[in-house]
Amino acid sequence: ERIDTPAFKVGKITDPTGAGDAFAAGFSFLYYKSRDIYKALEFAHATAALSLRFRSYKLQYTYQDVLNLAKSQRRGINI
């Protein structure tokens, strides 16, 4: 089964290094917590989008920051 989810709007991209790793980590984390592939994909997209705003060696955002990004773009992640 193929699942398509749209990307998040990011604005200015500071550094794309590690965005794929951030996506994988976000997906793994939320899928482990919820066992819901759709929620995990949304969370992973939001995690990767946030990572684009920072230098790869200065990734400083929280779980709540990821949820806030999703909410700000009307893509809330209910866990």
Short mmCIF file of C-alpha atoms in Angstrom, two decimals:
data_model
loop_
_atom_site.label_atom_id
_atom_site.label_comp_id
_atom_site.label_asym_id
_atom_site.label_seq_id
_atom_site.Cartn_x
_atom_site.Cartn_y
_atom_site.Cartn_z
CA GLU A 1 0.00 0.00 0.00
CA ARG A 2 1.29 3.45 -0.88
CA ILE A 3 0.62 6.32 1.50
CA ASP A 4 1.14 9.89 0.33
CA THR A 5 1.45 12.69 2.85
CA PRO A 6 2.20 16.29 1.91
CA ALA A 7 5.34 18.03 3.08
CA PHE A 8 5.24 20.80 5.65
CA LYS A 9 5.88 24.41 4.67
CA VAL A 10 9.30 25.29 5.99
CA GLY A 11 10.16 28.80 4.85
CA LYS A 12 13.90 29.36 4.70
CA ILE A 13 15.99 26.20 4.64
CA THR A 14 19.14 26.66 6.69
CA ASP A 15 20.72 23.23 6.23
CA PRO A 16 19.22 20.06 4.68
CA THR A 17 21.90 17.81 6.21
CA GLY A 18 20.29 15.18 8.39
CA ALA A 19 16.68 15.78 7.35
CA GLY A 20 16.32 12.16 6.27
CA ASP A 21 17.76 10.97 9.55
CA ALA A 22 15.38 13.27 11.43
CA PHE A 23 12.48 11.83 9.41
CA ALA A 24 13.54 8.26 10.22
CA ALA A 25 13.96 9.06 13.91
CA GLY A 26 10.60 10.84 14.10
CA PHE A 27 8.83 8.01 12.33
CA SER A 28 10.45 5.32 14.48
CA PHE A 29 9.69 7.18 17.70
CA LEU A 30 6.03 7.81 17.03
CA TYR A 31 5.32 4.47 15.42
CA TYR A 32 6.79 2.78 18.49
CA LYS A 33 4.61 4.95 20.76
CA SER A 34 1.36 4.76 18.79
CA ARG A 35 1.57 1.86 16.31
CA ASP A 36 -0.26 4.21 13.91
CA ILE A 37 1.51 4.59 10.57
CA TYR A 38 -0.44 7.71 9.60
CA LYS A 39 0.40 9.57 12.80
CA ALA A 40 4.00 8.40 12.54
CA LEU A 41 4.27 9.76 8.99
CA GLU A 42 2.87 13.15 10.00
CA PHE A 43 5.24 13.33 12.96
CA ALA A 44 8.19 12.28 10.80
CA HIS A 45 7.42 14.95 8.20
CA ALA A 46 7.16 17.62 10.90
CA THR A 47 10.40 16.45 12.52
CA ALA A 48 12.27 16.61 9.22
CA ALA A 49 10.76 20.01 8.39
CA LEU A 50 11.97 21.46 11.68
CA SER A 51 15.45 20.05 11.11
CA LEU A 52 15.71 22.11 7.92
CA ARG A 53 15.53 25.32 9.94
CA PHE A 54 18.73 24.65 11.92
CA ARG A 55 22.36 23.84 11.21
CA SER A 56 22.80 20.08 11.36
CA TYR A 57 25.14 20.42 14.34
CA LYS A 58 22.67 22.63 16.25
CA LEU A 59 19.40 20.71 16.15
CA GLN A 60 17.65 22.07 19.20
CA TYR A 61 13.94 21.48 19.15
CA THR A 62 11.60 19.49 21.31
CA TYR A 63 8.78 17.03 20.94
CA GLN A 64 6.39 19.90 21.67
CA ASP A 65 8.00 22.01 18.92
CA VAL A 66 7.20 19.25 16.42
CA LEU A 67 3.58 19.10 17.60
CA ASN A 68 3.33 22.91 17.46
CA LEU A 69 4.58 22.97 13.86
CA ALA A 70 1.96 20.41 12.89
CA LYS A 71 -0.76 22.36 14.67
CA SER A 72 0.32 25.66 13.08
CA GLN A 73 -0.20 24.10 9.67
CA ARG A 74 -3.54 22.56 10.64
CA ARG A 75 -2.12 19.07 10.70
CA GLY A 76 -2.44 18.23 14.34
CA ILE A 77 -1.05 14.95 15.54
CA ASN A 78 -3.27 13.47 18.20
CA ILE A 79 -1.37 11.00 20.31
#
